[in-house]
Amino acid sequence: MKKKRTTIKDIATVLNISPAAVSKALHDDSRISTKTKDAVKRVAKELNYQPNHLASALRKGKSNLVGVIVPRTSSNFFSSVIQNIEEVLNKEGYNIIITQSNESFKKECRNIDTLLFTQVDGIIASMANETVDLSYYEKIKSKGIPLVLFDRGENDLNVDYIGINDYDSSFMIVEHLISKGCKRIAHIGGFRHTRIFNNRIRGYIDAIHAHNLPHEDALLVESSLTLEDGRLKMQELLALENPPDAVYIAGDYAALGALQLLKEQGISVPNDICLVGFGNEPFTSLVTPTITSINQHSAQIGQLAAETFLKRVKMDTVKQTLNKIILDAELIERDSSQKK
Amino acid sequence: MKKKRTTIKDIATVLNISPAAVSKALHDDSRISTKTKDAVKRVAKELNYQPNHLASALRKGKSNLVGVIVPRTSSNFFSSVIQNIEEVLNKEGYNIIITQSNESFKKECRNIDTLLFTQVDGIIASMANETVDLSYYEKIKSKGIPLVLFDRGENDLNVDYIGINDYDSSFMIVEHLISKGCKRIAHIGGFRHTRIFNNRIRGYIDAIHAHNLPHEDALLVESSLTLEDGRLKMQELLALENPPDAVYIAGDYAALGALQLLKEQGISVPNDICLVGFGNEPFTSLVTPTITSINQHSAQIGQLAAETFLKRVKMDTVKQTLNKIILDAELIERDSSQKK
DNA sequence: TATATTTGCTTAAACGTTTAAGCAAAAGTA
DNA sequence: TACTTTTGCTTAAACGTTTAAGCAAATATA
């Protein structure tokens, strides 16, 4: 009892021409007369013809689908990147399949398999925190489809990458804190094995050295950067016999956790301790005090990632090369670092 | 120079059997000997065979893709629903395509077209705020594929729906505020044309009447429930000559906006005004004071939506029927309504 | 032993589209 | 007029799978 879809063949039958002519008419082939084209389009509309995407994808060898992998969609950064990827790709006739890894390496592998299985024409991804083994990403490359990374990337893969200048951002943050009179600046960073977090750590250390401030091991801690871990690591810093007067935290969620803890302990931010986050999540401007943070240009990153993908599919050499686009980040000064 | 994928035919050639036998062997058909099956699977692995999903989808008339439409992925509620939909469907061999409407009717229509074009086997959706015209949703139904709505649904479509009991939730909130001694309870609700928001408004009004409290038109305002609009509508309520001593806001983001404004104006929450939100977004437990809210059971809604879809595809009658699953919501009491 | 059933495969068509190749008719050129 | 080119289509194969139908050999049943 299921309704049959109208196919190209149905249109051909009505007009008494070949299916091939119909297909060409619908694609505005120059070898089809205007008269026939008009007739085909009219009948197509009448019969409510909807092209079968699977058939054309199979025949043409491309699905016009692009896979997107992000650690999670709930962060504003990622959802904004996705939205911008979508806008750019939709215009070119691509649709996107969004998957989340939830920062899990295993889930990320499953996602990659899923996307490859679905015959996507390319993958745009930001890697999970856990990911160290790159073999699944090599699998994508070996398929000969473009792979574009953003934010959480990896040089060793030799593919396109779009991100911000993490090293400079860190430097900027530390100098900002110094300009506010801070003398003992701690850093709650991400895991060193992730390139971006390592860069932030390097930026922090170099800035500290450049300004002849004390660089103590105890002032630099690694964290998963979840809200809970932010609290925990803050507590550790407070427990030091000589606690910091400023803390720069490599993720806004962790910064929020740290801020909560400080407030609970009756420590004034920014007067006792200045605090800076990273990512410019919307809540940074909503909490009290508002949190100074780094704007990562999510919209631009999304657009560039999509455009980079498009560039790659258009040049149909299989070979990928390392190609990094690094944007300058922007410090958004808010109350949490405005020591009076 | 592109690598050729291995196909079923390649395996057949190696083993000198027919492609049909290979296909059956891979699907564990009972009419294929164990010996052949083993051989096929061995060669498949050796040649790194990856089934061409497009071909099988075309042949079988189903894509094993399910489309998901949400207003936005950045809200924790929706991203949690999506994650749970994904988990359930992945187990059954389905993959999902996530699209966001950004609360825009036009974008939602485009998303629907996109999904239908991609030949999804079904759509699970939560409607945009703007959506009143249901013709695009009728289009999905007319394709004969299952449509499952959640949270933002519409009875008139006569399809499956999963949501919480909005009316009862409102009632519960009002009674909670009354129990805390509040006497003038205002409601910043969503747009009435959206069924769930209308139900919340009805629950509010009925609860007010049931307890013989004053129901003034000025105490009930409609809002887009964005953070900004929450501020705005709160300001309106404060401007009344007789302002409320409690406000129940139908969305957490708007509640956050309202809370910000109250703090800026030096009005103590909960002592001067009690405040209750809706949705139990993570930040409700992070801000000061923490915000009393309603837990919408996002995980369960996601699972149920996916299971409902699966049930529908399994019973292959085209006819859909109105089938509502309503979960009881849960009030999470926090500081913003604990008047001392 | 003769017949029926089961096993294990093969053949061929189908899903709906695209496209290379081909061909007759019309139009252009010398 | 005789040739070439262009126009406007058709034919047929292809994309990689699945599956209905069929068939010979092996096995079971009477």
XYZ file of C-alpha atoms (C1' of nucleotides) in Angstrom:
740
model
C 0.000 0.000 0.000
C 3.084 2.225 0.116
C 3.115 5.115 -2.292
C 5.542 4.693 -5.139
C 7.912 7.577 -5.603
C 7.987 9.196 -9.002
C 11.191 8.450 -10.816
C 12.863 9.805 -13.869
C 11.373 6.897 -15.747
C 7.825 8.001 -14.931
C 8.519 11.423 -16.351
C 10.063 9.823 -19.423
C 6.978 7.672 -19.977
C 4.627 10.622 -19.737
C 6.597 12.612 -22.292
C 7.488 9.615 -24.394
C 11.212 10.322 -24.308
C 14.099 8.373 -22.794
C 15.037 8.522 -19.112
C 18.443 9.759 -20.166
C 16.887 12.779 -21.811
C 14.951 13.505 -18.643
C 18.062 13.303 -16.523
C 19.868 15.656 -18.833
C 16.945 18.043 -18.993
C 16.850 18.239 -15.217
C 20.553 19.070 -15.204
C 20.191 21.702 -17.907
C 22.380 19.839 -20.353
C 23.159 21.971 -23.371
C 22.243 19.209 -25.745
C 18.593 19.195 -24.714
C 16.158 21.647 -26.338
C 14.535 24.310 -24.252
C 11.182 22.918 -25.235
C 11.969 19.485 -23.838
C 13.536 20.969 -20.714
C 10.438 22.988 -19.982
C 8.197 20.012 -20.526
C 10.316 17.820 -18.280
C 10.393 20.373 -15.508
C 6.674 20.887 -15.749
C 5.906 17.182 -15.527
C 8.463 16.765 -12.746
C 6.635 19.355 -10.714
C 3.251 17.890 -11.528
C 4.265 14.432 -10.424
C 6.092 15.875 -7.412
C 9.342 14.308 -8.507
C 12.060 14.102 -5.855
C 15.447 12.914 -7.080
C 16.698 9.752 -5.450
C 19.848 10.880 -3.798
C 21.109 7.376 -3.157
C 20.943 6.409 -6.792
C 22.764 9.464 -8.013
C 25.313 9.187 -5.241
C 25.961 5.584 -6.132
C 26.319 6.358 -9.789
C 28.452 9.436 -9.308
C 30.571 7.920 -6.598
C 29.932 10.764 -4.167
C 27.327 11.223 -1.499
C 27.428 14.992 -1.022
C 27.527 14.322 2.681
C 30.254 15.641 4.944
C 30.860 14.128 8.347
C 31.546 16.343 11.337
C 33.047 15.015 14.554
C 33.169 17.140 17.680
C 33.859 16.276 21.309
C 30.358 17.516 22.187
C 27.717 19.741 20.661
C 26.676 21.302 23.938
C 29.606 23.666 24.115
C 28.863 26.932 22.453
C 32.159 26.928 20.614
C 31.470 23.672 18.831
C 27.825 24.329 18.099
C 28.758 27.652 16.585
C 31.495 26.086 14.468
C 29.030 23.459 13.265
C 26.430 26.016 12.380
C 28.907 27.890 10.231
C 30.228 24.774 8.558
C 26.653 23.913 7.706
C 25.871 27.291 6.215
C 28.858 27.248 3.893
C 28.428 23.640 2.801
C 24.663 23.819 2.279
C 25.225 26.505 -0.316
C 27.395 24.109 -2.287
C 24.860 21.313 -2.107
C 26.478 19.397 0.733
C 24.731 18.216 3.837
C 26.454 17.403 7.084
C 26.243 14.520 9.490
C 27.118 15.586 13.010
C 28.523 13.102 15.497
C 29.840 13.607 19.023
C 32.713 11.737 20.619
C 31.981 12.876 24.177
C 35.753 13.141 24.550
C 35.959 9.373 24.244
C 38.503 7.771 21.948
C 36.384 4.668 21.444
C 33.323 6.666 20.537
C 35.387 8.702 18.132
C 36.560 5.539 16.366
C 32.978 4.334 16.093
C 31.994 7.712 14.688
C 34.680 7.516 12.051
C 33.554 4.039 11.034
C 29.970 5.223 10.892
C 30.855 8.160 8.697
C 32.997 6.127 6.337
C 30.227 3.543 6.146
C 27.813 6.283 5.174
C 30.155 7.152 2.316
C 30.759 10.740 3.305
C 32.763 12.806 0.855
C 34.956 14.197 3.594
C 35.319 14.651 7.339
C 35.766 17.781 9.418
C 36.794 16.949 12.958
C 38.007 18.190 16.294
C 39.670 15.461 18.260
C 38.616 14.034 21.604
C 40.732 14.747 24.637
C 41.579 11.088 24.968
C 42.780 10.634 21.417
C 46.464 9.896 21.072
C 46.394 6.966 18.648
C 45.894 8.431 15.199
C 45.346 5.217 13.239
C 41.640 5.842 12.761
C 42.384 9.224 11.283
C 44.915 7.592 8.988
C 42.061 5.358 7.880
C 40.176 8.416 6.691
C 43.190 9.630 4.787
C 43.704 6.225 3.212
C 40.192 6.397 1.795
C 41.321 9.361 -0.236
C 38.667 11.718 1.095
C 39.562 15.124 2.520
C 40.109 15.401 6.243
C 40.026 18.828 7.842
C 40.807 19.323 11.519
C 39.991 22.314 13.664
C 40.799 23.410 17.208
C 41.993 20.025 18.407
C 44.320 18.914 15.634
C 47.546 17.061 15.190
C 50.465 18.056 13.009
C 51.549 14.480 12.453
C 48.506 13.759 10.352
C 49.628 16.207 7.686
C 46.180 17.490 6.875
C 44.439 20.840 6.815
C 44.025 22.512 10.166
C 42.204 25.616 11.331
C 42.719 26.979 14.794
C 43.746 29.946 16.817
C 47.150 30.902 18.020
C 47.157 29.193 21.400
C 50.710 30.114 22.259
C 50.145 33.821 21.655
C 46.820 33.713 23.476
C 48.531 32.366 26.570
C 51.210 34.969 26.323
C 48.576 37.667 26.023
C 46.697 36.403 29.066
C 49.782 36.277 31.240
C 50.830 39.787 30.203
C 47.314 41.010 30.906
C 47.475 39.572 34.414
C 50.904 41.065 34.967
C 49.600 44.462 33.872
C 46.976 44.125 36.601
C 49.713 43.702 39.166
C 49.618 39.929 39.591
C 52.909 38.384 40.721
C 52.212 34.683 41.218
C 50.300 33.422 38.224
C 49.165 29.807 38.193
C 47.974 27.864 35.163
C 45.419 25.073 35.147
C 46.083 23.666 31.698
C 44.726 20.830 29.589
C 46.586 17.604 28.959
C 49.991 18.140 27.437
C 49.526 15.417 24.842
C 46.900 17.560 23.147
C 48.764 19.974 20.955
C 46.631 23.038 21.655
C 46.913 22.629 25.393
C 50.602 22.036 25.148
C 50.914 25.280 23.188
C 48.972 27.127 25.852
C 51.285 25.727 28.495
C 54.358 26.753 26.502
C 52.952 30.229 26.035
C 52.329 30.499 29.737
C 55.823 29.345 30.705
C 57.570 31.554 28.179
C 55.574 34.609 29.216
C 56.352 33.954 32.861
C 60.037 33.703 32.068
C 59.982 36.721 29.772
C 58.770 38.818 32.675
C 61.056 37.291 35.286
C 58.225 35.915 37.357
C 58.629 32.779 39.446
C 57.847 29.646 37.503
C 57.155 26.968 40.059
C 56.072 23.466 39.123
C 53.315 23.636 41.690
C 51.734 26.582 39.908
C 51.263 24.585 36.710
C 48.756 21.732 36.822
C 47.207 19.560 34.138
C 43.479 18.975 34.117
C 40.661 17.413 32.086
C 39.173 20.912 32.199
C 35.728 19.781 33.218
C 33.868 21.911 35.697
C 34.483 19.425 38.495
C 38.162 19.162 37.771
C 38.416 22.924 37.715
C 37.151 22.998 41.309
C 39.527 20.242 42.310
C 42.614 21.765 40.799
C 41.754 25.169 42.246
C 41.523 23.579 45.648
C 44.986 22.123 45.162
C 46.366 25.534 44.308
C 44.752 27.094 47.362
C 46.317 24.431 49.534
C 49.814 25.545 48.578
C 51.750 27.212 51.336
C 52.228 30.128 48.986
C 49.062 30.269 46.884
C 48.868 32.212 43.586
C 47.355 35.680 43.204
C 46.077 34.846 39.721
C 45.049 31.762 37.882
C 44.710 31.260 34.143
C 42.580 28.264 33.272
C 42.695 26.784 29.767
C 38.928 26.165 29.553
C 35.890 28.168 30.578
C 34.019 25.296 32.206
C 36.943 24.557 34.472
C 37.287 28.282 35.115
C 33.677 28.327 36.228
C 34.329 25.448 38.609
C 37.327 27.255 40.041
C 35.312 30.433 40.428
C 32.581 28.607 42.302
C 35.091 27.140 44.695
C 36.756 30.483 45.303
C 33.403 32.072 46.062
C 32.505 29.272 48.449
C 35.769 29.779 50.272
C 35.094 33.467 50.621
C 38.021 34.417 48.419
C 37.320 37.530 46.411
C 37.723 37.425 42.657
C 39.397 39.525 41.356
C 40.677 41.271 44.498
C 42.314 38.276 46.174
C 42.846 36.193 43.093
C 42.419 37.174 39.457
C 40.942 34.581 37.151
C 41.035 34.152 33.373
C 39.336 31.451 31.330
C 39.520 30.386 27.707
C 36.840 29.999 25.035
C 34.469 32.866 25.695
C 31.514 30.590 26.399
C 28.331 32.627 26.855
C 28.161 31.998 30.572
C 31.440 33.846 31.116
C 29.515 37.073 30.752
C 26.625 35.817 32.890
C 28.230 34.758 36.119
C 29.353 37.015 38.934
C 31.992 38.222 38.530
C 32.041 37.978 34.753
C 35.019 35.970 33.547
C 37.802 37.351 31.386
C 38.322 34.937 28.510
C 39.644 34.363 24.991
C 37.378 34.594 21.965
C 38.190 31.705 19.670
C 36.381 33.002 16.579
C 34.143 30.005 16.260
C 32.194 31.401 13.311
C 35.302 32.065 11.299
C 36.779 28.698 12.150
C 33.618 26.988 10.929
C 33.583 28.908 7.687
C 37.258 28.307 7.038
C 36.961 24.606 7.792
C 34.121 24.275 5.309
C 35.898 26.315 2.672
C 39.060 24.298 3.124
C 37.100 21.124 2.593
C 35.549 22.536 -0.583
C 38.944 23.528 -1.888
C 40.218 20.009 -1.305
C 37.395 18.235 -3.095
C 37.729 20.546 -6.053
C 41.402 19.775 -6.521
C 41.088 16.049 -6.973
C 44.571 14.954 -6.079
C 44.455 12.403 -3.341
C 47.582 13.632 -1.653
C 46.951 15.762 1.422
C 49.438 18.145 2.880
C 49.874 19.928 6.161
C 48.213 23.275 5.770
C 47.566 25.307 8.872
C 45.394 28.353 9.128
C 46.003 30.089 12.422
C 43.741 32.899 13.555
C 44.683 35.487 16.114
C 42.567 35.172 19.194
C 41.123 38.061 21.099
C 41.219 38.742 24.827
C 37.841 39.693 26.243
C 38.530 41.568 29.475
C 35.861 41.163 32.112
C 35.518 41.648 35.861
C 37.363 38.549 37.033
C 40.718 40.094 36.192
C 40.039 43.778 36.956
C 41.864 44.063 40.242
C 41.303 47.428 41.823
C 45.261 7.170 -9.272
C 42.414 6.793 -6.766
C 42.343 3.536 -4.907
C 39.567 1.237 -6.002
C 37.425 -0.016 -3.159
C 37.041 -3.742 -2.822
C 33.565 -4.878 -3.736
C 31.626 -8.038 -3.297
C 32.599 -8.906 -6.845
C 36.299 -8.862 -5.985
C 35.737 -11.327 -3.192
C 33.672 -13.479 -5.539
C 36.450 -13.520 -8.117
C 39.048 -14.569 -5.577
C 36.942 -17.471 -4.347
C 35.529 -18.280 -7.742
C 31.943 -18.087 -6.580
C 29.121 -15.736 -7.517
C 28.680 -12.269 -6.011
C 25.288 -13.371 -4.795
C 26.866 -16.111 -2.729
C 29.262 -13.599 -1.218
C 26.457 -11.270 -0.290
C 24.558 -14.076 1.339
C 27.623 -15.348 3.140
C 28.233 -11.923 4.603
C 24.658 -11.843 5.835
C 24.868 -15.318 7.311
C 22.231 -16.717 5.033
C 21.232 -20.213 6.095
C 21.587 -21.525 2.559
C 25.330 -20.942 2.472
C 27.709 -23.537 3.894
C 29.814 -22.684 6.890
C 32.892 -23.437 4.838
C 32.004 -20.835 2.215
C 30.997 -18.319 4.854
C 34.335 -18.650 6.590
C 36.222 -18.315 3.356
C 34.235 -15.243 2.337
C 34.760 -13.563 5.671
C 38.445 -14.319 5.601
C 38.915 -12.863 2.131
C 36.707 -9.887 3.016
C 38.998 -9.092 5.888
C 42.130 -9.650 3.818
C 40.973 -7.292 1.113
C 39.682 -4.838 3.719
C 36.206 -4.986 2.286
C 33.852 -2.173 3.337
C 30.256 -2.568 2.229
C 28.958 0.199 0.008
C 26.168 1.598 2.021
C 24.705 3.565 -0.870
C 24.314 0.511 -3.032
C 22.603 -1.546 -0.382
C 20.424 1.357 0.640
C 19.371 1.865 -2.944
C 18.623 -1.778 -3.450
C 16.817 -2.243 -0.165
C 14.949 1.005 -0.385
C 16.121 2.177 3.020
C 19.084 4.270 4.044
C 19.378 3.350 7.720
C 19.684 7.037 8.419
C 17.402 8.890 10.777
C 17.096 12.644 10.641
C 16.997 14.665 13.838
C 15.825 18.268 13.934
C 16.285 20.394 17.031
C 15.991 24.127 17.610
C 19.668 24.177 18.603
C 22.281 21.730 19.816
C 23.870 24.100 22.288
C 21.204 23.643 24.910
C 22.010 20.833 27.239
C 18.523 19.435 27.008
C 18.687 18.903 23.277
C 22.248 17.666 23.159
C 21.422 15.125 25.822
C 18.304 13.984 23.961
C 20.360 13.625 20.800
C 23.029 11.629 22.522
C 20.480 9.173 23.809
C 18.693 8.882 20.502
C 22.030 8.101 18.950
C 22.902 5.409 21.453
C 19.657 3.542 20.974
C 19.624 3.809 17.195
C 23.292 2.946 16.696
C 22.635 -0.388 18.350
C 20.042 -1.154 15.703
C 22.325 -0.178 12.857
C 20.921 3.279 12.290
C 22.935 6.452 12.063
C 21.576 9.892 12.672
C 21.842 13.163 10.825
C 21.521 16.108 13.166
C 20.234 19.442 11.937
C 19.436 22.635 13.811
C 16.635 25.046 13.003
C 17.912 27.859 15.230
C 14.259 28.451 16.081
C 13.685 29.564 12.503
C 10.749 28.246 10.525
C 12.508 28.725 7.216
C 15.596 26.884 8.348
C 13.417 24.087 9.640
C 11.765 23.727 6.233
C 15.161 23.586 4.570
C 16.249 20.966 7.068
C 13.238 18.838 6.296
C 13.929 19.053 2.571
C 17.544 18.177 3.177
C 16.647 15.150 5.237
C 14.053 13.893 2.782
C 16.535 14.403 -0.016
C 19.036 12.295 1.877
C 16.429 9.536 1.976
C 16.270 9.203 5.728
C 14.147 6.355 7.030
C 12.467 8.587 9.570
C 12.625 11.913 11.347
C 12.712 12.738 15.034
C 12.073 16.411 15.639
C 11.410 19.145 18.135
C 9.778 22.110 16.517
C 11.132 25.637 16.232
C 9.492 28.381 18.247
C 8.396 30.099 15.074
C 6.718 27.086 13.537
C 2.960 27.354 13.205
C 2.455 26.187 9.628
C 2.642 22.409 9.683
C 2.665 21.726 5.952
C 6.317 20.717 5.887
C 5.683 18.183 8.594
C 2.744 16.878 6.600
C 5.214 16.419 3.774
C 7.189 14.017 5.945
C 4.063 12.081 6.790
C 3.073 11.907 3.143
C 6.381 10.219 2.364
C 5.250 7.357 4.529
C 8.249 7.499 6.853
C 7.849 7.656 10.623
C 7.810 11.055 12.257
C 8.383 11.272 15.994
C 8.128 14.566 17.847
C 9.466 15.381 21.275
C 9.224 18.318 23.653
C 7.916 20.802 21.085
C 5.172 18.836 19.369
C 1.764 19.381 17.900
C -1.322 17.265 18.418
C -2.783 18.154 15.046
C -0.097 16.193 13.259
C -1.346 12.936 14.732
C 2.073 11.405 15.188
C 4.074 9.973 18.049
C 5.055 12.437 20.727
C 7.272 12.203 23.777
C 7.335 14.945 26.352
C 6.821 15.811 29.950
C 3.680 16.859 31.675
C 3.978 20.614 31.292
C 0.659 21.385 32.886
C 1.451 19.407 36.028
C 4.968 20.830 36.161
C 3.569 24.341 36.240
C 1.096 23.377 38.891
C 3.886 21.873 40.954
C 6.028 24.982 40.627
C 3.250 27.316 41.695
C 2.390 25.153 44.687
C 6.048 25.030 45.630
C 6.219 28.824 45.584
C 3.028 29.079 47.598
C 4.468 26.702 50.176
C 7.382 29.108 50.516
C 4.972 31.883 51.373
C 4.785 33.669 48.025
C 1.570 35.554 47.415
C 1.997 37.332 44.088
C 3.396 34.866 41.598
C 4.197 36.063 38.091
C 4.826 33.883 35.057
C 7.117 34.681 32.144
C 5.903 32.060 29.696
C 6.727 31.053 26.158
C 4.528 31.817 23.179
C 1.010 30.523 23.573
C 0.905 29.085 20.075
C 3.462 26.491 21.127
C 1.534 23.741 22.819
C 3.996 23.068 25.624
C 4.174 26.704 26.612
C 0.434 27.010 26.451
C 0.159 24.038 28.785
C 2.571 25.637 31.196
C 0.506 28.810 31.137
C -2.693 26.859 31.765
C -1.074 25.015 34.641
C 0.045 28.293 36.121
C -3.384 29.901 35.855
C -5.235 26.902 37.214
C -2.864 26.555 40.151
C -3.233 30.244 40.961
C -7.004 29.907 40.912
C -6.989 26.678 42.870
C -5.220 28.472 45.698
C -7.271 31.646 45.495
C -4.346 33.818 44.613
C -4.762 36.952 42.521
C -4.487 36.249 38.809
C -3.686 39.541 37.148
C -3.061 39.861 33.443
C 0.013 41.938 34.158
C 1.603 39.074 36.038
C 1.489 36.818 32.984
C 3.744 37.745 30.077
C 4.742 35.941 26.908
C 8.387 35.788 25.887
C 10.767 34.268 23.364
C 12.553 32.935 26.450
C 15.991 34.003 25.329
C 18.334 35.345 27.957
C 17.866 38.894 26.727
C 14.116 38.651 26.677
C 14.179 37.242 30.187
C 15.892 40.420 31.375
C 13.433 42.577 29.493
C 10.314 40.875 30.747
C 11.644 40.868 34.297
C 12.171 44.575 34.025
C 8.561 44.983 32.948
C 7.380 43.036 35.970
C 9.501 45.144 38.305
C 8.009 48.280 36.814
C 4.517 47.293 37.948
C 3.102 49.387 40.743
C 2.584 46.170 42.640
C 5.458 43.896 41.617
C 5.394 40.127 42.202
C 7.124 38.378 45.099
C 7.880 35.346 42.928
C 8.407 34.688 39.263
C 8.204 31.410 37.437
C 9.948 31.509 34.076
C 9.264 28.827 31.464
C 12.903 28.526 30.330
C 16.212 28.476 32.180
C 18.030 30.866 29.865
C 15.351 33.493 30.347
C 15.434 32.756 34.071
C 19.154 33.445 34.048
C 18.561 36.760 32.315
C 15.946 37.662 34.881
C 18.240 36.675 37.711
C 21.037 38.850 36.337
C 18.731 41.829 36.164
C 17.447 41.301 39.696
C 20.990 41.125 41.027
C 21.961 44.268 39.170
C 18.996 46.065 40.701
C 20.009 44.942 44.153
C 16.928 42.828 44.608
C 17.631 39.787 46.708
C 16.762 36.376 45.298
C 15.104 34.537 47.004
C 14.389 36.916 49.898
C 12.740 39.713 47.938
C 11.647 37.675 44.963
C 11.667 33.916 44.520
C 12.612 32.626 41.110
C 11.989 29.294 39.369
C 13.183 28.261 35.921
C 12.427 25.334 33.662
C 14.704 22.761 32.007
C 17.382 22.109 34.594
C 20.203 23.336 32.382
C 23.579 22.724 34.028
C 24.189 26.377 34.759
C 21.158 26.473 37.071
C 23.296 24.767 39.694
C 26.316 26.964 38.937
C 25.057 30.479 39.309
C 24.508 32.350 42.546
C 21.951 31.758 43.828
C 21.392 28.356 42.273
C 18.121 28.249 40.363
C 15.199 25.994 41.215
C 14.127 24.292 38.013
C 12.301 21.371 36.399
C 14.157 18.290 35.245
C 12.838 17.306 31.853
C 14.349 13.813 31.726
C 16.259 14.446 28.560
C 17.931 11.038 28.562
C 14.662 9.189 28.857
C 13.016 11.351 26.231
C 15.826 10.577 23.817
C 15.616 6.865 24.440
C 11.852 6.807 24.123
C 11.918 8.834 20.930
C 14.379 6.401 19.377
C 12.456 3.371 20.559
C 9.217 4.811 19.261
C 10.811 5.306 15.880
C 12.060 1.725 15.874
C 8.615 0.440 16.763
C 7.151 2.386 13.862
C 9.545 1.118 11.236
C 9.004 -2.425 12.387
C 5.254 -2.253 11.969
C 5.164 -1.352 8.325
C 1.732 0.174 8.072
C 1.993 3.641 6.661
C -0.776 5.045 8.807
C 0.463 7.043 11.764
C -1.608 7.758 14.802
C -1.466 10.190 17.660
C 0.414 8.448 20.404
C 1.622 10.526 23.307
C 4.084 9.445 25.936
C 4.050 11.907 28.788
C 6.673 11.709 31.498
C 6.279 13.189 34.926
C 8.742 15.977 35.457
C 10.651 16.536 38.638
C 11.093 19.736 40.597
C 14.695 20.391 41.571
C 14.606 22.734 44.531
C 17.554 25.087 44.757
C 18.405 28.339 46.510
C 16.470 30.733 44.292
C 13.172 29.681 45.848
C 14.259 28.957 49.436
C 12.906 32.032 51.109
C 13.947 32.199 54.726
C 14.327 -48.121 -5.226
C 11.719 -44.204 -6.371
C 10.341 -39.899 -4.861
C 10.499 -35.758 -1.996
C 13.107 -32.517 0.445
C 17.042 -29.929 1.641
C 21.409 -27.875 0.678
C 24.363 -24.831 -1.729
C 24.976 -22.508 -4.939
C 24.095 -19.593 -9.776
C 21.659 -16.510 -12.874
C 19.640 -12.499 -13.770
C 17.078 -8.682 -12.677
C 16.349 -4.842 -9.918
C 17.044 -0.274 -7.158
C 17.188 5.031 -9.842
C 20.385 7.537 -11.578
C 24.282 9.170 -14.800
C 27.026 9.144 -18.887
C 29.816 7.516 -22.805
C 28.860 6.385 -27.309
C 26.177 6.599 -31.183
C 23.042 8.143 -34.669
C 19.638 10.552 -37.508
C 18.064 14.969 -38.729
C 18.847 19.797 -39.176
C 21.775 23.489 -40.053
C 25.968 25.445 -41.708
C 29.855 25.808 -45.033
C 32.445 25.665 -49.370
C 25.626 20.112 -54.481
C 28.440 17.610 -51.263
C 30.484 17.792 -47.223
C 31.011 19.024 -42.151
C 29.178 20.449 -37.902
C 25.676 20.951 -34.600
C 21.516 19.671 -32.387
C 18.680 16.599 -29.938
C 17.895 12.867 -28.799
C 18.457 7.239 -27.832
C 20.776 3.042 -26.359
C 23.039 0.643 -23.180
C 26.072 0.087 -19.588
C 27.452 1.218 -15.158
C 27.529 2.219 -9.857
C 27.490 -2.176 -5.840
C 24.336 -4.362 -3.719
C 20.205 -7.623 -2.811
C 16.942 -11.142 -3.895
C 13.539 -13.936 -6.412
C 13.799 -17.839 -9.107
C 15.956 -21.775 -10.535
C 18.713 -25.871 -10.666
C 21.810 -29.722 -9.736
C 23.563 -32.516 -6.190
C 23.110 -34.454 -1.769
C 20.234 -36.196 1.645
C 15.986 -37.831 3.618
C 11.652 -40.407 3.354
C 8.499 -44.016 2.078
